[in-house]
mmCIF file of C-alpha atoms in Angstrom:
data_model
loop_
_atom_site.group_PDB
_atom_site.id
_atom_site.type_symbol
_atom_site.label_atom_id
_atom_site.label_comp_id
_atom_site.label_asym_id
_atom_site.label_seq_id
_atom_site.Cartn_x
_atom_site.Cartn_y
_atom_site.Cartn_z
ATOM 1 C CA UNK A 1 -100.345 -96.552 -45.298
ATOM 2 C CA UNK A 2 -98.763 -99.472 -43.879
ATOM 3 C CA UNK A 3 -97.667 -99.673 -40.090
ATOM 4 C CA UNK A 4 -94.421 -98.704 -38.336
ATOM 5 C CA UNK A 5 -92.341 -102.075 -38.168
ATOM 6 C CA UNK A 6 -92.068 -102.842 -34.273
ATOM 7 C CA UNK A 7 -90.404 -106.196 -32.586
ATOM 8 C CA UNK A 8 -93.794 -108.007 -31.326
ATOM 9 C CA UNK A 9 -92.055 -108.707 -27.866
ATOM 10 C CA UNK A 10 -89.022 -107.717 -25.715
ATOM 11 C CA UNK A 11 -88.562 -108.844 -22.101
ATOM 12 C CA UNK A 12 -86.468 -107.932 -18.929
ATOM 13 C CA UNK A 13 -85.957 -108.571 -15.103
ATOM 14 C CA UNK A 14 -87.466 -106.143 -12.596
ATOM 15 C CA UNK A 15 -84.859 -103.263 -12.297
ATOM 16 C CA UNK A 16 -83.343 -103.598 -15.708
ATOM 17 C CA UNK A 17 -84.014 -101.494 -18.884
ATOM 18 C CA UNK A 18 -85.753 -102.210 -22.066
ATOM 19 C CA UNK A 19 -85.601 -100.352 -25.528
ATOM 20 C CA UNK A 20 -88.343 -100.960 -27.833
ATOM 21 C CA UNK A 21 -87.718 -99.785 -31.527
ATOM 22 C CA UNK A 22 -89.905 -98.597 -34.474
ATOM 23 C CA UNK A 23 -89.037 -98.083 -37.469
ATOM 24 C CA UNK A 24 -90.855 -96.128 -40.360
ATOM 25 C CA UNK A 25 -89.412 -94.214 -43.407
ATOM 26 C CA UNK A 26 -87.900 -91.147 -44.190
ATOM 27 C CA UNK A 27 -91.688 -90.106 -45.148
ATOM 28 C CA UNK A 28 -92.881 -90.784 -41.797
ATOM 29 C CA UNK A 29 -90.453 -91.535 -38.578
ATOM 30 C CA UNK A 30 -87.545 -89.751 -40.290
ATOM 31 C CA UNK A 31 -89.087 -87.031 -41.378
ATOM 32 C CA UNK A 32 -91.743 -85.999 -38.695
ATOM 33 C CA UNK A 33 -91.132 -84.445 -34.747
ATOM 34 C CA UNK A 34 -94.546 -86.172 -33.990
ATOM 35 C CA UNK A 35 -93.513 -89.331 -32.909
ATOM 36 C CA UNK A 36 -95.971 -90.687 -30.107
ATOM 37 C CA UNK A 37 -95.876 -93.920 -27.924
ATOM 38 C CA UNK A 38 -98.995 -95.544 -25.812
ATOM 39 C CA UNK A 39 -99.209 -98.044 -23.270
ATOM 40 C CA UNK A 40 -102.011 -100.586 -23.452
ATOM 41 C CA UNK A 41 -102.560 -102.922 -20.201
ATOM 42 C CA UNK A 42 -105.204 -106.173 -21.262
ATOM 43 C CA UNK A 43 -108.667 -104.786 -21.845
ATOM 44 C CA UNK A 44 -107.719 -101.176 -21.505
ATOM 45 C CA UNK A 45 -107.525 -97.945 -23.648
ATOM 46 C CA UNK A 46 -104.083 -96.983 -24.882
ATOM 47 C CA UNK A 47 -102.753 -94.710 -23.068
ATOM 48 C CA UNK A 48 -100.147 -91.736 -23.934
ATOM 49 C CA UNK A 49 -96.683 -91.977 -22.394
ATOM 50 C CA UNK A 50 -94.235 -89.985 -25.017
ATOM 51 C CA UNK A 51 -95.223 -87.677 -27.460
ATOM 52 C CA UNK A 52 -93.192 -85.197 -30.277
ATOM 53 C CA UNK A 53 -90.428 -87.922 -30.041
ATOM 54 C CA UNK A 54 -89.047 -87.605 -26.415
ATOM 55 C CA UNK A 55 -91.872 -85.113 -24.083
ATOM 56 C CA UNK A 56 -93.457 -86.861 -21.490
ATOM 57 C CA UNK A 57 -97.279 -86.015 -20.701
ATOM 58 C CA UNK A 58 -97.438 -85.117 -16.981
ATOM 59 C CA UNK A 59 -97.617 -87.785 -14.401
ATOM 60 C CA UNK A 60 -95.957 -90.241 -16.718
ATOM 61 C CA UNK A 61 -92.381 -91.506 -14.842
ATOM 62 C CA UNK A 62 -88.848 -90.244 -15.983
ATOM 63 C CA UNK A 63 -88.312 -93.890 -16.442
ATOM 64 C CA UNK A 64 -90.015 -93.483 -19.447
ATOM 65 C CA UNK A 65 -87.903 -92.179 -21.951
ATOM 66 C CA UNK A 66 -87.792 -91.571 -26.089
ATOM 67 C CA UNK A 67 -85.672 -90.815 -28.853
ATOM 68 C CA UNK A 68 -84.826 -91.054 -32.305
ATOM 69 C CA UNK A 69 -82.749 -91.658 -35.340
ATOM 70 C CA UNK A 70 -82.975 -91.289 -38.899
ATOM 71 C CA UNK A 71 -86.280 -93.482 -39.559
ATOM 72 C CA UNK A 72 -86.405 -95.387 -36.225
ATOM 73 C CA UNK A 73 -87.578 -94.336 -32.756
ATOM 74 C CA UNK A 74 -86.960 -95.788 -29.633
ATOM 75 C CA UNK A 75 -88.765 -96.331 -26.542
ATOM 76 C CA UNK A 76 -86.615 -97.083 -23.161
ATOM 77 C CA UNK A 77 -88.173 -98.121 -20.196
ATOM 78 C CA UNK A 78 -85.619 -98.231 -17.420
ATOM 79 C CA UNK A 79 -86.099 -99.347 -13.740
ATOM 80 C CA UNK A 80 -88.673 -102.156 -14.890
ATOM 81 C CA UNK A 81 -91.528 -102.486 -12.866
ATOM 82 C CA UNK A 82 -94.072 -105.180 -13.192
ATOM 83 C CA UNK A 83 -96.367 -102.747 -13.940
ATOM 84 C CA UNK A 84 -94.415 -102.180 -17.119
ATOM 85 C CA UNK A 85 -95.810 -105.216 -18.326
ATOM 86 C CA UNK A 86 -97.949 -104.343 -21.510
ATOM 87 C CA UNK A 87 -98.242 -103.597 -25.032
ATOM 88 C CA UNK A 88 -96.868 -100.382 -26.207
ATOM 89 C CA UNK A 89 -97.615 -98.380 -30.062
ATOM 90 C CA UNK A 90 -95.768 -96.217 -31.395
ATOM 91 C CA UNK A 91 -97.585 -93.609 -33.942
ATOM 92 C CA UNK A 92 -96.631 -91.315 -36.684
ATOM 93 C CA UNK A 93 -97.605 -88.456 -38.530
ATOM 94 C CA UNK A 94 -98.373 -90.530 -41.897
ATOM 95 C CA UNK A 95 -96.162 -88.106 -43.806
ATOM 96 C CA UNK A 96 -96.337 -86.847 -47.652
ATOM 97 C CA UNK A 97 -99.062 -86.444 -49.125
ATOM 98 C CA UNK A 98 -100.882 -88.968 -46.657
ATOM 99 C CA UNK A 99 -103.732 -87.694 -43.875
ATOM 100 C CA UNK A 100 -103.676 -88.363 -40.502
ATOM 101 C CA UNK A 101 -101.633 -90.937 -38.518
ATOM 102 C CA UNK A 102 -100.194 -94.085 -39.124
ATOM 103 C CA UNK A 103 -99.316 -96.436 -35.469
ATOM 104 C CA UNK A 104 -96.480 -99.382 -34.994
ATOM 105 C CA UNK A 105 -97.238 -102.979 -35.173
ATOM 106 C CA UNK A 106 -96.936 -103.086 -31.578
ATOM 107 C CA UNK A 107 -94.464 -104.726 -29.036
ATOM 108 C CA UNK A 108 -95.283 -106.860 -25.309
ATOM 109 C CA UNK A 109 -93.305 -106.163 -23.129
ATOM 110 C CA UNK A 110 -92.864 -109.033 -20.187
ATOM 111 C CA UNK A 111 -91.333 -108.382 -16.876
ATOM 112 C CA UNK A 112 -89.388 -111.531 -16.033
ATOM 113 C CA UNK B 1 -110.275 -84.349 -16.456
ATOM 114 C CA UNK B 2 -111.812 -85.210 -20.008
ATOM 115 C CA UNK B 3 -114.034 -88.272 -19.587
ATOM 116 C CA UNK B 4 -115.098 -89.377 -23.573
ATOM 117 C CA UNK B 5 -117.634 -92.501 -23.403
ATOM 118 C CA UNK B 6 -118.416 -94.586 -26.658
ATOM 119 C CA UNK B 7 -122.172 -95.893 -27.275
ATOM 120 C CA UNK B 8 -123.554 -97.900 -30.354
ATOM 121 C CA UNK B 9 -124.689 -101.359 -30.994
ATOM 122 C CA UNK B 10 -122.472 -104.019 -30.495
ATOM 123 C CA UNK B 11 -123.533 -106.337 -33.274
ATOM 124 C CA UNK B 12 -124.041 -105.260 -36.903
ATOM 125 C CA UNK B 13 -124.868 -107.408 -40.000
ATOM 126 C CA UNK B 14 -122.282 -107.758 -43.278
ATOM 127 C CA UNK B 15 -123.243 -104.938 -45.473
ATOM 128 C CA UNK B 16 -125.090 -102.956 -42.537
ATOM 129 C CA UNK B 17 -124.046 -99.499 -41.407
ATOM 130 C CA UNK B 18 -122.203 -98.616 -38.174
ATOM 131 C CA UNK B 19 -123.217 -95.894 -36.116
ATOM 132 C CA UNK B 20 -121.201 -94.804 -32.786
ATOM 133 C CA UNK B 21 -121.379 -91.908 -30.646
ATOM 134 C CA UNK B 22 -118.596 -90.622 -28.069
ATOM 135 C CA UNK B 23 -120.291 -88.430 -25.556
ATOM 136 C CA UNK B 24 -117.778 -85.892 -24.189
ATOM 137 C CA UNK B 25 -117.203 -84.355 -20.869
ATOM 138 C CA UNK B 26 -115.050 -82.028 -19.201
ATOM 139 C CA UNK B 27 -114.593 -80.233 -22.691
ATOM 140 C CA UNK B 28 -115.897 -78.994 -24.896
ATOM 141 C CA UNK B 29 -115.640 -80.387 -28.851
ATOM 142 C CA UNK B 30 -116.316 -76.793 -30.253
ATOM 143 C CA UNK B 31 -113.292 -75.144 -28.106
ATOM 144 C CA UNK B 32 -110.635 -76.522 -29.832
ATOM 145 C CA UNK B 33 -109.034 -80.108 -30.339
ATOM 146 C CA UNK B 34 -109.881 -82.527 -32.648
ATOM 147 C CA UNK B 35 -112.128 -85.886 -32.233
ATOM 148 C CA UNK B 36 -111.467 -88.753 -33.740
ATOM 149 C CA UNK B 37 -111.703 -92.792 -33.648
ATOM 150 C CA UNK B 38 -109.104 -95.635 -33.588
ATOM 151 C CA UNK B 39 -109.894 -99.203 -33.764
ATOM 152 C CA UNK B 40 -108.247 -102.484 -32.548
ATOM 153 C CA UNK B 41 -109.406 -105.884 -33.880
ATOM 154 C CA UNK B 42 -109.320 -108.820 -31.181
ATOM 155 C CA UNK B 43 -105.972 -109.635 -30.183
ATOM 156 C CA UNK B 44 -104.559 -106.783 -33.122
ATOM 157 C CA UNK B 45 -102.548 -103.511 -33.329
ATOM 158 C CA UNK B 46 -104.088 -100.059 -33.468
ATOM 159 C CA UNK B 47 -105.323 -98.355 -36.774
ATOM 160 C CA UNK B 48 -106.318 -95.111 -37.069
ATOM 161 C CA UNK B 49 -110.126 -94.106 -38.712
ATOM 162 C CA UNK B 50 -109.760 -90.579 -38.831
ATOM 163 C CA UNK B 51 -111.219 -87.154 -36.846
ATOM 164 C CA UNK B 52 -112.713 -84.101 -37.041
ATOM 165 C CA UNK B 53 -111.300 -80.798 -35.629
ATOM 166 C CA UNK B 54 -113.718 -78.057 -33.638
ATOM 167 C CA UNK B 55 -113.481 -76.203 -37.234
ATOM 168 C CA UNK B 56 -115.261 -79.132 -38.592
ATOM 169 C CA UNK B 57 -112.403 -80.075 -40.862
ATOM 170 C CA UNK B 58 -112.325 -83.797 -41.266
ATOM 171 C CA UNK B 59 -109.392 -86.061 -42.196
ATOM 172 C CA UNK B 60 -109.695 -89.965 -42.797
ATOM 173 C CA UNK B 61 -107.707 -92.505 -43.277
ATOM 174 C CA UNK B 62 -107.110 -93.446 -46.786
ATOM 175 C CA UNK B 63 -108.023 -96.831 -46.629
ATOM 176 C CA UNK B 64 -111.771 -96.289 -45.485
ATOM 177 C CA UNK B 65 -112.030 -92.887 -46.735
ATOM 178 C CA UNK B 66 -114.627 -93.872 -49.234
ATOM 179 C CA UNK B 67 -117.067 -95.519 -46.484
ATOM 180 C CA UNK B 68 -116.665 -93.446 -43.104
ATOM 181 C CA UNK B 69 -118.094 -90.278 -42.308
ATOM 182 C CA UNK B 70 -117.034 -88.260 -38.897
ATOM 183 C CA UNK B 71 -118.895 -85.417 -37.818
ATOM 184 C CA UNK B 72 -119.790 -83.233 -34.320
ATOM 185 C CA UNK B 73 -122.605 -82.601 -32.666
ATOM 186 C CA UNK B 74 -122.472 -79.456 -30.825
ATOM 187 C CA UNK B 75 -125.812 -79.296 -29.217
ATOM 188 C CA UNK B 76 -125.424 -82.155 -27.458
ATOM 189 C CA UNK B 77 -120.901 -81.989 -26.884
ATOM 190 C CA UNK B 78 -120.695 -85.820 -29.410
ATOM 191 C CA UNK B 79 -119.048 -87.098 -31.841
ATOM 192 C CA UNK B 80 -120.243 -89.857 -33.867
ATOM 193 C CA UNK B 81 -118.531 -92.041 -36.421
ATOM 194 C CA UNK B 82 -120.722 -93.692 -39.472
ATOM 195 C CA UNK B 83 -119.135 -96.371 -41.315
ATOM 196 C CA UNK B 84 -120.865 -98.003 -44.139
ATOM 197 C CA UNK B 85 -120.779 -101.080 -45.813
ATOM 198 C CA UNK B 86 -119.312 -103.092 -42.586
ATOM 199 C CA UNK B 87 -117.433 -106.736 -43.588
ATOM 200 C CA UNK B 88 -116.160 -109.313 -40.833
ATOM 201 C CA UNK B 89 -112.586 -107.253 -41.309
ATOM 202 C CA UNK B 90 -113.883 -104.277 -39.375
ATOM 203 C CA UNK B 91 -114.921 -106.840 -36.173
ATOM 204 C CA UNK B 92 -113.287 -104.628 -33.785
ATOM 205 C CA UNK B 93 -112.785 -102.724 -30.549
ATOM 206 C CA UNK B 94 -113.839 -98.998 -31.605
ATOM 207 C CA UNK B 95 -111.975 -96.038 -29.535
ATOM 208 C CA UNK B 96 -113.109 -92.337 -29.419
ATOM 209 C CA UNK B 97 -110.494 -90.380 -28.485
ATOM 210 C CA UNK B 98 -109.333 -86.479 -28.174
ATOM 211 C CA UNK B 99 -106.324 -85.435 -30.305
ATOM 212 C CA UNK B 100 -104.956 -81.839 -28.734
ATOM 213 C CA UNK B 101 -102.833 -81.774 -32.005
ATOM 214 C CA UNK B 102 -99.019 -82.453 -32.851
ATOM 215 C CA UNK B 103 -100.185 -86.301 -33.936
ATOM 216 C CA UNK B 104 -100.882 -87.105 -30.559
ATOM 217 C CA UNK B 105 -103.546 -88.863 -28.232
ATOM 218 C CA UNK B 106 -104.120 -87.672 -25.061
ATOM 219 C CA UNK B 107 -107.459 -89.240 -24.007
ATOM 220 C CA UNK B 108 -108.899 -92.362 -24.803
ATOM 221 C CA UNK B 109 -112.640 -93.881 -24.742
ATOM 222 C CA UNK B 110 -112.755 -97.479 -22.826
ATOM 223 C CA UNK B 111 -113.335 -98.508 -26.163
ATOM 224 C CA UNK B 112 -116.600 -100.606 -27.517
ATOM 225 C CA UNK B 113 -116.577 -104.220 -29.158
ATOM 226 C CA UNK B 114 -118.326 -104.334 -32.538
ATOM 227 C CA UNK B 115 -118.696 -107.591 -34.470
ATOM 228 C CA UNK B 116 -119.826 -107.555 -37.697
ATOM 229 C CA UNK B 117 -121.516 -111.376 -38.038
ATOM 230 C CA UNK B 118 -125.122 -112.582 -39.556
#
């Protein structure tokens, strides 16, 4: 199944707020409550942030923040920290008639 | 806290078989939750390989569904993940990772480098 269409960078100043998109199809994004995004940092495991669209796991900051409409989800980091700085996935049920999950192309995210 | 912990070679030859193992702790694989594997090539995005649930149920992605092979190991609280007929496309980092359900990861492995090279 081919991946969830994400911008491959977006950038902001410490303090301001980012919104990272990803968009899918009415099969997939639009259609499903399971929308997940991860955090990767270089040379480490992805890690959950948002899951089922807009829940944050525990321990994860309030800055963290999703949502969604029609076939495109959004992730908005606000209060940027340089920790911030990393790649982030989004993921998918695949939808249909198609097992298992299907992730987004990915997106860095630079703290200016 | 659930520690998972990927072992296998970390060089396989064009055509060989790959063979990992995620060894689990702080859980247990036949209690509930399902297992599974995600790869990253070098510098790549994230693709998903497939898992099996504590039922034993299996699902794989499509595109590798007629080459990989997930199963558990309860005697021993692994997972492993066979993959046959490797090719210089599936050079990657390998993942094992827990999925609590709703399409959603909630631990990782630190993930293991295979290459596939001669």
């Amino acid at each position: 199944q081919p991946a969830l269409t994400q911008p491959p960078s977006a950038s902001g100043s410490p303090g301001q707020s980012v919104t990272i998109s990803c968009t899918g199809t009415s099969g997939d994004v639009g259609g499903s409550d399971y929308v997940s995004w991860y955090q990767q940092h270089p040379g480490k495991a992805p890690k959950l942030i948002i899951s089922e669209v807009s829940k944050r796991p525990s321990g994860v900051p309030d800055r963290f923040s999703g949502s969604k409409s029609g076939n495109t989800a959004s992730l908005t980091v606000s209060g940027l920290q340089a920790e911030d700085e990393a790649d982030y996935y989004c993921s998918s049920n695949a939808g249909g008639n198609i097992p298992g999950y299907v992730f987004g192309t990915g997106t860095r995210v630079t703290v200016l | 806290q659930v520690h998972l912990q990927e072992s296998g070679p970390g060089l396989v030859k064009p055509s060989e078989t790959l063979s990992l193992s995620c060894a689990v702790s702080g859980d247990s694989i036949s209690r509930g939750n399902c297992w599974g594997w995600v790869r990253q090539p070098p510098g790549g995005g994230l693709e998903w390989i497939g898992d099996v649930c504590h039922t034993g149920t299996t699902t794989y992605n499509p595109s590798l569904k007629s080459r990989v092979i997930i199963s558990l190991d309860r005697s021993t609280n692994q997972f492993s993940l066979t993959l046959h007929s490797m090719a210089a496309a599936d050079t990657s980092i390998y993942y094992c990772a827990r999925s609590p359900g709703w399409y959603r990861i909630d631990f990782w492995g630190q993930g293991t480098l295979v290459t596939v090279s001669s």
